[in-house]
Amino acid sequence: LHEWSVNGVAEDVIGPLRDAGEYLRTNDTPVAFPTETVYGLGADATRSTSVKGIFSAKGRPSDNPLIVHVSDLQMLRGLLQNTTPDEDPIPTMYKALIDKFWPGPLTILLPNAQPSKLAPEVTAGLPTFGARMPSSTLALSLIKLAGVPLAAPSANASTKPSPTAAHHVKHDLNGRIELILDGGPCQVGVESTVVDGLCEPPVILRPGGISLEEIRSCPGWENVAQAYKDQSEVGKAAPRAPGMKYKHYSPKARVILYEDSVSLGRTGLTAEDLAETLNTSRAGCKQVGIIRTRIWKAGAGLQMVAKEATNGTSEVNGHKIIQNALYEVTTAELRSKSGMTTSRVIDVNLGSDIRKIAQGLFSALRDLDSLGVDVIFVEGIDDKIDIAAAVMNRLRKAASEIRS
Ligand code: TXA
Ligand code: MG
């Protein structure tokens, strides 16, 4: 099961990974590395001084536990309580999930061994720890070459959207870390699904890159419950995943989320929707971002004045546009009822494919921020389809206002 070696990794990649592995074993400054979900900020999970380095680089509250990343099941078993030699310390409950989704975007909660093999800072005092085997070849190679499990949160500054490209990490952590491994844009784009199979019924603590339907299809997980609280439900009960109580995923701009974009009709957000907000909002709201999750339809009330489809950075109407292969960016002039004819709209279209929306979401929020928009309107999607629960969970946390 999960036979894996670094033999398939190209020579010119192995060298830097070997160096990074050595660095992780001997230094206390964390290393940023790509995974299939988001970039992680990794440290040797067995050494306290090294794990403390993560919290200080990120500005992360110390009561928020970290996920432990392993390259193989042998490494995971080394962290668990060993009973008899022929009894597998991995709880039976997780066998089907591991078979189906590892390596991949799934984190499982496990009982920590006594005495613990992990630095106490990893678990933030909890009797359990979260573990995941990422599918990114670079991540697996790095863990294997480091030879130790890597504790790693997302490599963003605390409260910011998670990084899905190396330059996002550099933007947030420049001067705080020494090493970023650049593996290009992340494939999944939202973090792993966190599940707890140690309670009855088992629960999803954080929606992520593996959908509810996929989890439910595994024996023993048919009745899995949702234990996370989205913004609309905050305050009803104490959050169970400690990280979920903090401000999260927030760009500088105010985010206004349209919860159910289906109710907006076929054409999505219109100039009238935006005008209504811009008229009632404080003056100076001149730069507007829109994140669309459906095919942009001409004649929706926004007049497209420029459309860029190439890579790189360009100027459109005096505005710097960061081109991104993950989505289409256009600028449009907001007309109609707003009376704010000088307002500029940066229109980002993530398309209507949920996997693509997830992949481009954090990048879009960050790009709009770097363009200096004051407000970002987002067309929400139906959170019951595939991994849309993860997309909407992050957006509800990022939003300062939710409309239905
Ligand atoms: O995809 C991912 O999971 C990324 C990549 C880097 O692997 N990592 C990530 O880590 O998102 P972080 O620290 O940003 O989020 C970890 C989440 C938090 O919500 C935390 O509270 C929860 O997992 N968690 C970790 N250990 C836990 C535990 N023992 N009990 C409950 N929740 C736990
Ligand atoms: Mg995070």
GROMACS .gro file of C-alpha atoms and ligand atoms in nm:
model
  438
    1LEU     CA    1   0.000   0.000   0.000
    2HIS     CA    2   0.127   0.342  -0.100
    3GLU     CA    3   0.466   0.223  -0.223
    4TRP     CA    4   0.643   0.538  -0.310
    5SER     CA    5   0.997   0.653  -0.384
    6VAL     CA    6   1.175   0.969  -0.493
    7ASN     CA    7   1.321   0.779  -0.791
    8GLY     CA    8   1.070   0.928  -1.029
    9VAL     CA    9   1.167   1.285  -0.944
   10ALA     CA   10   1.403   1.462  -1.189
   11GLU     CA   11   1.768   1.510  -1.085
   12ASP     CA   12   1.760   1.890  -1.099
   13VAL     CA   13   1.464   1.888  -0.860
   14ILE     CA   14   1.609   1.632  -0.618
   15GLY     CA   15   1.913   1.850  -0.536
   16PRO     CA   16   1.721   2.150  -0.396
   17LEU     CA   17   1.474   1.914  -0.224
   18ARG     CA   18   1.761   1.728  -0.056
   19ASP     CA   19   1.903   2.063   0.062
   20ALA     CA   20   1.562   2.172   0.189
   21GLY     CA   21   1.523   1.839   0.372
   22GLU     CA   22   1.862   1.888   0.539
   23TYR     CA   23   1.767   2.247   0.625
   24LEU     CA   24   1.443   2.126   0.789
   25ARG     CA   25   1.631   1.875   1.004
   26THR     CA   26   1.889   2.126   1.126
   27ASN     CA   27   1.725   2.473   1.128
   28ASP     CA   28   1.443   2.629   1.328
   29THR     CA   29   1.314   2.853   1.047
   30PRO     CA   30   1.026   2.691   0.856
   31VAL     CA   31   1.033   2.613   0.481
   32ALA     CA   32   0.744   2.692   0.245
   33PHE     CA   33   0.656   2.410   0.007
   34PRO     CA   34   0.380   2.334  -0.244
   35THR     CA   35   0.110   2.076  -0.181
   36GLU     CA   36  -0.184   1.993  -0.409
   37THR     CA   37  -0.416   2.203  -0.189
   38VAL     CA   38  -0.227   2.520  -0.086
   39TYR     CA   39   0.135   2.605   0.000
   40GLY     CA   40   0.241   2.483   0.345
   41LEU     CA   41   0.487   2.628   0.593
   42GLY     CA   42   0.674   2.321   0.713
   43ALA     CA   43   0.885   2.238   1.016
   44ASP     CA   44   1.013   1.919   1.182
   45ALA     CA   45   0.704   1.812   1.380
   46THR     CA   46   0.917   1.633   1.639
   47ARG     CA   47   1.119   1.937   1.753
   48SER     CA   48   0.966   2.217   1.962
   49THR     CA   49   1.208   2.492   1.858
   50SER     CA   50   1.138   2.418   1.494
   51VAL     CA   51   0.757   2.411   1.535
   52LYS     CA   52   0.766   2.738   1.732
   53GLY     CA   53   0.928   2.893   1.424
   54ILE     CA   54   0.603   2.837   1.231
   55PHE     CA   55   0.391   3.027   1.481
   56SER     CA   56   0.627   3.324   1.488
   57ALA     CA   57   0.669   3.342   1.107
   58LYS     CA   58   0.291   3.333   1.050
   59GLY     CA   59   0.174   3.531   1.348
   60ARG     CA   60  -0.050   3.235   1.426
   61PRO     CA   61  -0.227   3.198   1.765
   62SER     CA   62  -0.059   2.914   1.955
   63ASP     CA   63  -0.390   2.747   2.050
   64ASN     CA   64  -0.453   2.655   1.686
   65PRO     CA   65  -0.308   2.305   1.619
   66LEU     CA   66  -0.111   2.210   1.308
   67ILE     CA   67  -0.153   1.930   1.054
   68VAL     CA   68   0.125   1.671   1.047
   69HIS     CA   69   0.230   1.573   0.693
   70VAL     CA   70   0.372   1.226   0.630
   71SER     CA   71   0.522   1.064   0.319
   72ASP     CA   72   0.411   0.708   0.397
   73LEU     CA   73   0.210   0.501   0.643
   74GLN     CA   74   0.527   0.375   0.813
   75MET     CA   75   0.605   0.733   0.915
   76LEU     CA   76   0.250   0.777   1.044
   77ARG     CA   77   0.260   0.453   1.246
   78GLY     CA   78   0.578   0.583   1.411
   79LEU     CA   79   0.369   0.863   1.566
   80LEU     CA   80   0.095   0.636   1.702
   81GLN     CA   81   0.066   0.431   2.019
   82ASN     CA   82   0.212   0.089   1.946
   83THR     CA   83   0.030  -0.195   2.113
   84THR     CA   84   0.106  -0.551   2.004
   85PRO     CA   85   0.341  -0.603   1.705
   86ASP     CA   86   0.067  -0.752   1.486
   87GLU     CA   87  -0.196  -0.488   1.565
   88ASP     CA   88  -0.206  -0.188   1.331
   89PRO     CA   89  -0.209   0.135   1.538
   90ILE     CA   90  -0.408   0.312   1.261
   91PRO     CA   91  -0.775   0.297   1.372
   92THR     CA   92  -0.984   0.063   1.151
   93MET     CA   93  -1.232   0.344   1.096
   94TYR     CA   94  -0.982   0.525   0.875
   95LYS     CA   95  -0.876   0.230   0.658
   96ALA     CA   96  -1.130   0.293   0.381
   97LEU     CA   97  -1.061   0.667   0.374
   98ILE     CA   98  -0.685   0.616   0.357
   99ASP     CA   99  -0.725   0.357   0.082
  100LYS     CA  100  -0.941   0.586  -0.123
  101PHE     CA  101  -0.809   0.937  -0.062
  102TRP     CA  102  -0.444   0.914   0.041
  103PRO     CA  103  -0.224   1.054  -0.082
  104GLY     CA  104  -0.459   1.350  -0.123
  105PRO     CA  105  -0.649   1.644   0.030
  106LEU     CA  106  -0.782   1.468   0.341
  107THR     CA  107  -0.674   1.521   0.704
  108ILE     CA  108  -0.771   1.266   0.971
  109LEU     CA  109  -0.764   1.310   1.349
  110LEU     CA  110  -0.569   1.046   1.539
  111PRO     CA  111  -0.502   0.982   1.909
  112ASN     CA  112  -0.161   1.116   2.004
  113ALA     CA  113   0.081   0.861   2.153
  114GLN     CA  114   0.178   0.874   2.523
  115PRO     CA  115   0.447   0.984   2.556
  116SER     CA  116   0.402   1.195   2.244
  117LYS     CA  117   0.651   1.174   1.957
  118LEU     CA  118   0.534   1.517   1.840
  119ALA     CA  119   0.640   1.856   1.976
  120PRO     CA  120   0.363   1.976   2.214
  121GLU     CA  121   0.317   2.294   2.005
  122VAL     CA  122   0.181   2.080   1.717
  123THR     CA  123  -0.129   1.966   1.905
  124ALA     CA  124  -0.191   2.282   2.112
  125GLY     CA  125  -0.262   2.065   2.415
  126LEU     CA  126  -0.522   1.841   2.245
  127PRO     CA  127  -0.513   1.460   2.291
  128THR     CA  128  -0.538   1.420   1.911
  129PHE     CA  129  -0.340   1.534   1.608
  130GLY     CA  130  -0.437   1.590   1.246
  131ALA     CA  131  -0.243   1.392   0.982
  132ARG     CA  132  -0.236   1.396   0.608
  133MET     CA  133  -0.036   1.242   0.324
  134PRO     CA  134  -0.030   1.500   0.043
  135SER     CA  135  -0.040   1.386  -0.319
  136SER     CA  136   0.196   1.652  -0.451
  137THR     CA  137   0.514   1.473  -0.564
  138LEU     CA  138   0.725   1.767  -0.447
  139ALA     CA  139   0.566   1.760  -0.101
  140LEU     CA  140   0.605   1.381  -0.070
  141SER     CA  141   0.967   1.401  -0.185
  142LEU     CA  142   1.047   1.678   0.061
  143ILE     CA  143   0.899   1.488   0.358
  144LYS     CA  144   1.077   1.170   0.252
  145LEU     CA  145   1.412   1.349   0.212
  146ALA     CA  146   1.369   1.539   0.540
  147GLY     CA  147   1.307   1.198   0.698
  148VAL     CA  148   1.075   1.350   0.959
  149PRO     CA  149   0.703   1.431   0.963
  150LEU     CA  150   0.641   1.795   0.876
  151ALA     CA  151   0.400   2.007   1.077
  152ALA     CA  152   0.260   2.261   0.833
  153PRO     CA  153  -0.018   2.516   0.831
  154SER     CA  154  -0.100   2.709   0.515
  155ALA     CA  155   0.193   2.941   0.434
  156ASN     CA  156  -0.001   3.270   0.446
  157ALA     CA  157   0.022   3.542   0.707
  158SER     CA  158  -0.248   3.466   0.965
  159THR     CA  159  -0.598   3.596   0.857
  160LYS     CA  160  -0.501   3.625   0.485
  161PRO     CA  161  -0.628   3.403   0.202
  162SER     CA  162  -0.424   3.082   0.177
  163PRO     CA  163  -0.139   3.087  -0.076
  164THR     CA  164  -0.185   2.888  -0.396
  165ALA     CA  165   0.134   3.011  -0.565
  166ALA     CA  166   0.491   3.071  -0.445
  167HIS     CA  167   0.464   3.448  -0.499
  168HIS     CA  168   0.168   3.457  -0.255
  169VAL     CA  169   0.399   3.314   0.011
  170LYS     CA  170   0.670   3.562  -0.075
  171HIS     CA  171   0.422   3.849  -0.050
  172ASP     CA  172   0.312   3.745   0.301
  173LEU     CA  173   0.629   3.606   0.456
  174ASN     CA  174   0.913   3.794   0.285
  175GLY     CA  175   1.191   3.850   0.540
  176ARG     CA  176   1.039   3.600   0.784
  177ILE     CA  177   1.156   3.279   0.616
  178GLU     CA  178   1.460   3.186   0.408
  179LEU     CA  179   1.332   2.918   0.173
  180ILE     CA  180   1.029   2.887  -0.056
  181LEU     CA  181   1.005   2.587  -0.289
  182ASP     CA  182   0.821   2.694  -0.603
  183GLY     CA  183   0.611   2.417  -0.754
  184GLY     CA  184   0.380   2.638  -0.959
  185PRO     CA  185   0.010   2.693  -0.889
  186CYS     CA  186  -0.169   2.440  -0.665
  187GLN     CA  187  -0.407   2.198  -0.836
  188VAL     CA  188  -0.688   2.188  -0.578
  189GLY     CA  189  -0.668   2.548  -0.448
  190VAL     CA  190  -0.860   2.498  -0.122
  191GLU     CA  191  -0.728   2.320   0.189
  192SER     CA  192  -0.779   1.958   0.285
  193THR     CA  193  -1.103   1.824   0.428
  194VAL     CA  194  -1.052   1.762   0.803
  195VAL     CA  195  -1.244   1.464   0.948
  196ASP     CA  196  -1.279   1.313   1.294
  197GLY     CA  197  -1.356   0.942   1.289
  198LEU     CA  198  -1.286   0.895   1.661
  199CYS     CA  199  -1.636   1.004   1.760
  200GLU     CA  200  -1.982   0.867   1.684
  201PRO     CA  201  -2.109   0.966   1.433
  202PRO     CA  202  -1.789   1.070   1.256
  203VAL     CA  203  -1.777   1.437   1.157
  204ILE     CA  204  -1.633   1.675   0.901
  205LEU     CA  205  -1.452   1.953   1.092
  206ARG     CA  206  -1.358   2.152   0.783
  207PRO     CA  207  -1.490   2.111   0.428
  208GLY     CA  208  -1.211   2.088   0.172
  209GLY     CA  209  -1.070   1.915  -0.135
  210ILE     CA  210  -1.258   1.586  -0.073
  211SER     CA  211  -1.635   1.628  -0.093
  212LEU     CA  212  -1.901   1.516   0.154
  213GLU     CA  213  -2.032   1.270  -0.107
  214GLU     CA  214  -1.688   1.115  -0.148
  215ILE     CA  215  -1.649   1.072   0.230
  216ARG     CA  216  -2.001   0.926   0.258
  217SER     CA  217  -1.923   0.662  -0.001
  218CYS     CA  218  -1.679   0.493   0.241
  219PRO     CA  219  -1.793   0.210   0.472
  220GLY     CA  220  -1.852   0.345   0.826
  221TRP     CA  221  -1.883   0.703   0.699
  222GLU     CA  222  -2.237   0.689   0.555
  223ASN     CA  223  -2.372   0.900   0.843
  224VAL     CA  224  -2.089   1.151   0.862
  225ALA     CA  225  -2.211   1.480   1.013
  226GLN     CA  226  -2.110   1.839   0.950
  227ALA     CA  227  -1.942   1.985   1.260
  228TYR     CA  228  -1.814   2.311   1.115
  229LYS     CA  229  -1.998   2.640   1.146
  230ASP     CA  230  -2.019   2.876   0.853
  231GLN     CA  231  -2.062   3.248   0.914
  232SER     CA  232  -2.441   3.232   0.912
  233GLU     CA  233  -2.429   2.984   1.200
  234VAL     CA  234  -2.148   3.137   1.405
  235GLY     CA  235  -2.250   3.185   1.767
  236LYS     CA  236  -2.483   2.888   1.783
  237ALA     CA  237  -2.218   2.653   1.920
  238ALA     CA  238  -1.850   2.648   2.001
  239PRO     CA  239  -1.644   2.553   1.694
  240ARG     CA  240  -1.480   2.211   1.719
  241ALA     CA  241  -1.186   2.267   1.487
  242PRO     CA  242  -0.993   2.527   1.688
  243GLY     CA  243  -0.878   2.713   1.376
  244MET     CA  244  -1.230   2.788   1.263
  245LYS     CA  245  -1.298   3.054   1.525
  246TYR     CA  246  -1.045   3.302   1.386
  247LYS     CA  247  -1.083   3.569   1.120
  248HIS     CA  248  -0.969   3.399   0.806
  249TYR     CA  249  -0.916   3.421   0.431
  250SER     CA  250  -0.964   3.798   0.433
  251PRO     CA  251  -0.828   4.030   0.168
  252LYS     CA  252  -0.791   4.402   0.251
  253ALA     CA  253  -1.095   4.486   0.040
  254ARG     CA  254  -1.446   4.449   0.178
  255VAL     CA  255  -1.599   4.127   0.043
  256ILE     CA  256  -1.971   4.119  -0.036
  257LEU     CA  257  -2.089   3.767  -0.103
  258TYR     CA  258  -2.409   3.692  -0.293
  259GLU     CA  259  -2.494   3.367  -0.121
  260ASP     CA  260  -2.714   3.213  -0.385
  261SER     CA  261  -2.619   3.333  -0.727
  262VAL     CA  262  -2.880   3.105  -0.883
  263SER     CA  263  -3.146   3.342  -0.752
  264LEU     CA  264  -2.979   3.625  -0.941
  265GLY     CA  265  -3.101   3.474  -1.263
  266ARG     CA  266  -2.913   3.353  -1.565
  267THR     CA  267  -2.691   3.655  -1.615
  268GLY     CA  268  -2.554   3.678  -1.262
  269LEU     CA  269  -2.458   4.005  -1.093
  270THR     CA  270  -2.574   4.309  -1.282
  271ALA     CA  271  -2.478   4.675  -1.277
  272GLU     CA  272  -2.799   4.738  -1.082
  273ASP     CA  273  -2.688   4.503  -0.803
  274LEU     CA  274  -2.356   4.683  -0.777
  275ALA     CA  275  -2.500   5.032  -0.816
  276GLU     CA  276  -2.732   4.976  -0.523
  277THR     CA  277  -2.437   4.901  -0.297
  278LEU     CA  278  -2.209   5.168  -0.435
  279ASN     CA  279  -2.475   5.433  -0.391
  280THR     CA  280  -2.527   5.348  -0.027
  281SER     CA  281  -2.161   5.285   0.060
  282ARG     CA  282  -1.920   5.550   0.175
  283ALA     CA  283  -1.770   5.781  -0.085
  284GLY     CA  284  -1.438   5.688  -0.240
  285CYS     CA  285  -1.545   5.342  -0.346
  286LYS     CA  286  -1.401   5.388  -0.690
  287GLN     CA  287  -1.236   5.056  -0.758
  288VAL     CA  288  -1.464   4.757  -0.770
  289GLY     CA  289  -1.378   4.392  -0.811
  290ILE     CA  290  -1.620   4.121  -0.917
  291ILE     CA  291  -1.556   3.750  -0.892
  292ARG     CA  292  -1.790   3.567  -1.125
  293THR     CA  293  -1.871   3.200  -1.107
  294ARG     CA  294  -2.067   3.166  -1.428
  295ILE     CA  295  -2.006   3.248  -1.787
  296TRP     CA  296  -2.004   3.622  -1.836
  297LYS     CA  297  -2.290   3.727  -2.056
  298ALA     CA  298  -2.265   4.042  -2.262
  299GLY     CA  299  -2.556   4.275  -2.209
  300ALA     CA  300  -2.585   4.206  -1.837
  301GLY     CA  301  -2.554   4.574  -1.771
  302LEU     CA  302  -2.179   4.599  -1.759
  303GLN     CA  303  -2.008   4.724  -2.066
  304MET     CA  304  -1.685   4.550  -2.136
  305VAL     CA  305  -1.422   4.791  -2.255
  306ALA     CA  306  -1.117   4.570  -2.258
  307LYS     CA  307  -1.041   4.205  -2.249
  308GLU     CA  308  -0.700   4.058  -2.185
  309ALA     CA  309  -0.625   3.696  -2.248
  310THR     CA  310  -0.249   3.676  -2.241
  311ASN     CA  311  -0.015   3.605  -1.953
  312GLY     CA  312   0.194   3.869  -1.781
  313THR     CA  313   0.112   4.211  -1.649
  314SER     CA  314  -0.050   4.480  -1.855
  315GLU     CA  315  -0.209   4.820  -1.826
  316VAL     CA  316  -0.576   4.857  -1.912
  317ASN     CA  317  -0.722   5.203  -1.895
  318GLY     CA  318  -0.438   5.304  -1.665
  319HIS     CA  319  -0.498   5.011  -1.433
  320LYS     CA  320  -0.243   4.742  -1.380
  321ILE     CA  321  -0.393   4.402  -1.451
  322ILE     CA  322  -0.222   4.091  -1.327
  323GLN     CA  323  -0.289   3.822  -1.582
  324ASN     CA  324  -0.360   3.483  -1.443
  325ALA     CA  325  -0.390   3.161  -1.637
  326LEU     CA  326  -0.651   3.042  -1.387
  327TYR     CA  327  -0.912   3.292  -1.488
  328GLU     CA  328  -1.015   3.560  -1.729
  329VAL     CA  329  -0.980   3.925  -1.629
  330THR     CA  330  -1.162   4.208  -1.795
  331THR     CA  331  -1.218   4.567  -1.695
  332ALA     CA  332  -1.552   4.730  -1.739
  333GLU     CA  333  -1.696   5.068  -1.675
  334LEU     CA  334  -1.981   5.081  -1.431
  335ARG     CA  335  -2.263   5.281  -1.581
  336SER     CA  336  -2.635   5.266  -1.531
  337LYS     CA  337  -2.790   5.378  -1.206
  338SER     CA  338  -2.481   5.429  -0.992
  339GLY     CA  339  -2.410   5.773  -1.129
  340MET     CA  340  -2.050   5.686  -1.052
  341THR     CA  341  -1.932   5.693  -1.408
  342THR     CA  342  -1.570   5.704  -1.297
  343SER     CA  343  -1.590   5.375  -1.111
  344ARG     CA  344  -1.371   5.106  -1.255
  345VAL     CA  345  -1.467   4.742  -1.242
  346ILE     CA  346  -1.210   4.463  -1.251
  347ASP     CA  347  -1.406   4.163  -1.358
  348VAL     CA  348  -1.262   3.821  -1.277
  349ASN     CA  349  -1.436   3.520  -1.427
  350LEU     CA  350  -1.355   3.188  -1.259
  351GLY     CA  351  -1.589   3.003  -1.495
  352SER     CA  352  -1.865   2.769  -1.380
  353ASP     CA  353  -1.666   2.449  -1.317
  354ILE     CA  354  -1.652   2.402  -0.937
  355ARG     CA  355  -1.301   2.249  -0.941
  356LYS     CA  356  -1.172   2.548  -1.141
  357ILE     CA  357  -1.352   2.793  -0.911
  358ALA     CA  358  -1.181   2.629  -0.610
  359GLN     CA  359  -0.845   2.638  -0.785
  360GLY     CA  360  -0.862   3.008  -0.871
  361LEU     CA  361  -1.048   3.148  -0.569
  362PHE     CA  362  -0.766   3.255  -0.334
  363SER     CA  363  -0.557   3.379  -0.625
  364ALA     CA  364  -0.845   3.597  -0.744
  365LEU     CA  365  -0.897   3.748  -0.396
  366ARG     CA  366  -0.525   3.823  -0.370
  367ASP     CA  367  -0.495   3.967  -0.721
  368LEU     CA  368  -0.791   4.200  -0.669
  369ASP     CA  369  -0.632   4.314  -0.343
  370SER     CA  370  -0.304   4.393  -0.514
  371LEU     CA  371  -0.496   4.595  -0.776
  372GLY     CA  372  -0.622   4.808  -0.488
  373VAL     CA  373  -0.996   4.752  -0.519
  374ASP     CA  374  -1.213   4.884  -0.232
  375VAL     CA  375  -1.481   4.622  -0.253
  376ILE     CA  376  -1.513   4.274  -0.405
  377PHE     CA  377  -1.852   4.137  -0.509
  378VAL     CA  378  -1.862   3.758  -0.530
  379GLU     CA  379  -2.121   3.539  -0.697
  380GLY     CA  380  -2.174   3.245  -0.463
  381ILE     CA  381  -2.236   2.888  -0.575
  382ASP     CA  382  -2.457   2.604  -0.450
  383ASP     CA  383  -2.262   2.459  -0.157
  384LYS     CA  384  -2.415   2.111  -0.198
  385ILE     CA  385  -2.234   2.027  -0.519
  386ASP     CA  386  -1.893   1.854  -0.512
  387ILE     CA  387  -1.633   2.065  -0.326
  388ALA     CA  388  -1.841   2.384  -0.338
  389ALA     CA  389  -1.889   2.347   0.041
  390ALA     CA  390  -1.519   2.435   0.080
  391VAL     CA  391  -1.544   2.733  -0.158
  392MET     CA  392  -1.851   2.876   0.018
  393ASN     CA  393  -1.707   2.807   0.366
  394ARG     CA  394  -1.397   3.016   0.282
  395LEU     CA  395  -1.602   3.290   0.117
  396ARG     CA  396  -1.841   3.318   0.412
  397LYS     CA  397  -1.541   3.367   0.639
  398ALA     CA  398  -1.384   3.623   0.406
  399ALA     CA  399  -1.709   3.819   0.363
  400SER     CA  400  -1.800   4.121   0.570
  401GLU     CA  401  -2.149   4.109   0.424
  402ILE     CA  402  -2.358   3.821   0.293
  403ARG     CA  403  -2.663   3.872   0.073
  404SER     CA  404  -2.914   3.620  -0.044
  405TXA     O1  405  -0.459   2.146   0.287
  405TXA     C1  406  -0.422   2.168   0.402
  405TXA     O2  407  -0.473   2.111   0.499
  405TXA     C2  408  -0.308   2.268   0.424
  405TXA     C3  409  -0.181   2.211   0.358
  405TXA     C4  410  -0.059   2.294   0.386
  405TXA     O3  411  -0.165   2.079   0.399
  405TXA     N1  412  -0.288   2.294   0.562
  405TXA     C5  413  -0.375   2.367   0.637
  405TXA     O4  414  -0.334   2.388   0.768
  405TXA     O5  415  -0.477   2.413   0.593
  405TXA     P1  416  -0.400   2.497   0.862
  405TXA     O6  417  -0.314   2.501   0.982
  405TXA     O7  418  -0.417   2.623   0.787
  405TXA     O8  419  -0.537   2.434   0.902
  405TXA     C6  420  -0.542   2.321   0.986
  405TXA     C7  421  -0.683   2.298   1.037
  405TXA     C8  422  -0.721   2.404   1.137
  405TXA     O9  423  -0.857   2.439   1.119
  405TXA     C9  424  -0.698   2.331   1.270
  405TXA    O10  425  -0.773   2.385   1.374
  405TXA    C10  426  -0.740   2.189   1.235
  405TXA    O11  427  -0.692   2.171   1.103
  405TXA     N2  428  -0.677   2.091   1.324
  405TXA    C11  429  -0.548   2.052   1.328
  405TXA     N3  430  -0.527   1.964   1.429
  405TXA    C12  431  -0.646   1.945   1.490
  405TXA    C13  432  -0.692   1.867   1.601
  405TXA     N4  433  -0.610   1.790   1.671
  405TXA     N5  434  -0.822   1.874   1.635
  405TXA    C14  435  -0.908   1.952   1.564
  405TXA     N6  436  -0.871   2.028   1.458
  405TXA    C15  437  -0.743   2.026   1.422
  406MG      MG  438  -0.472   2.810   0.715
   0.00000   0.00000   0.00000
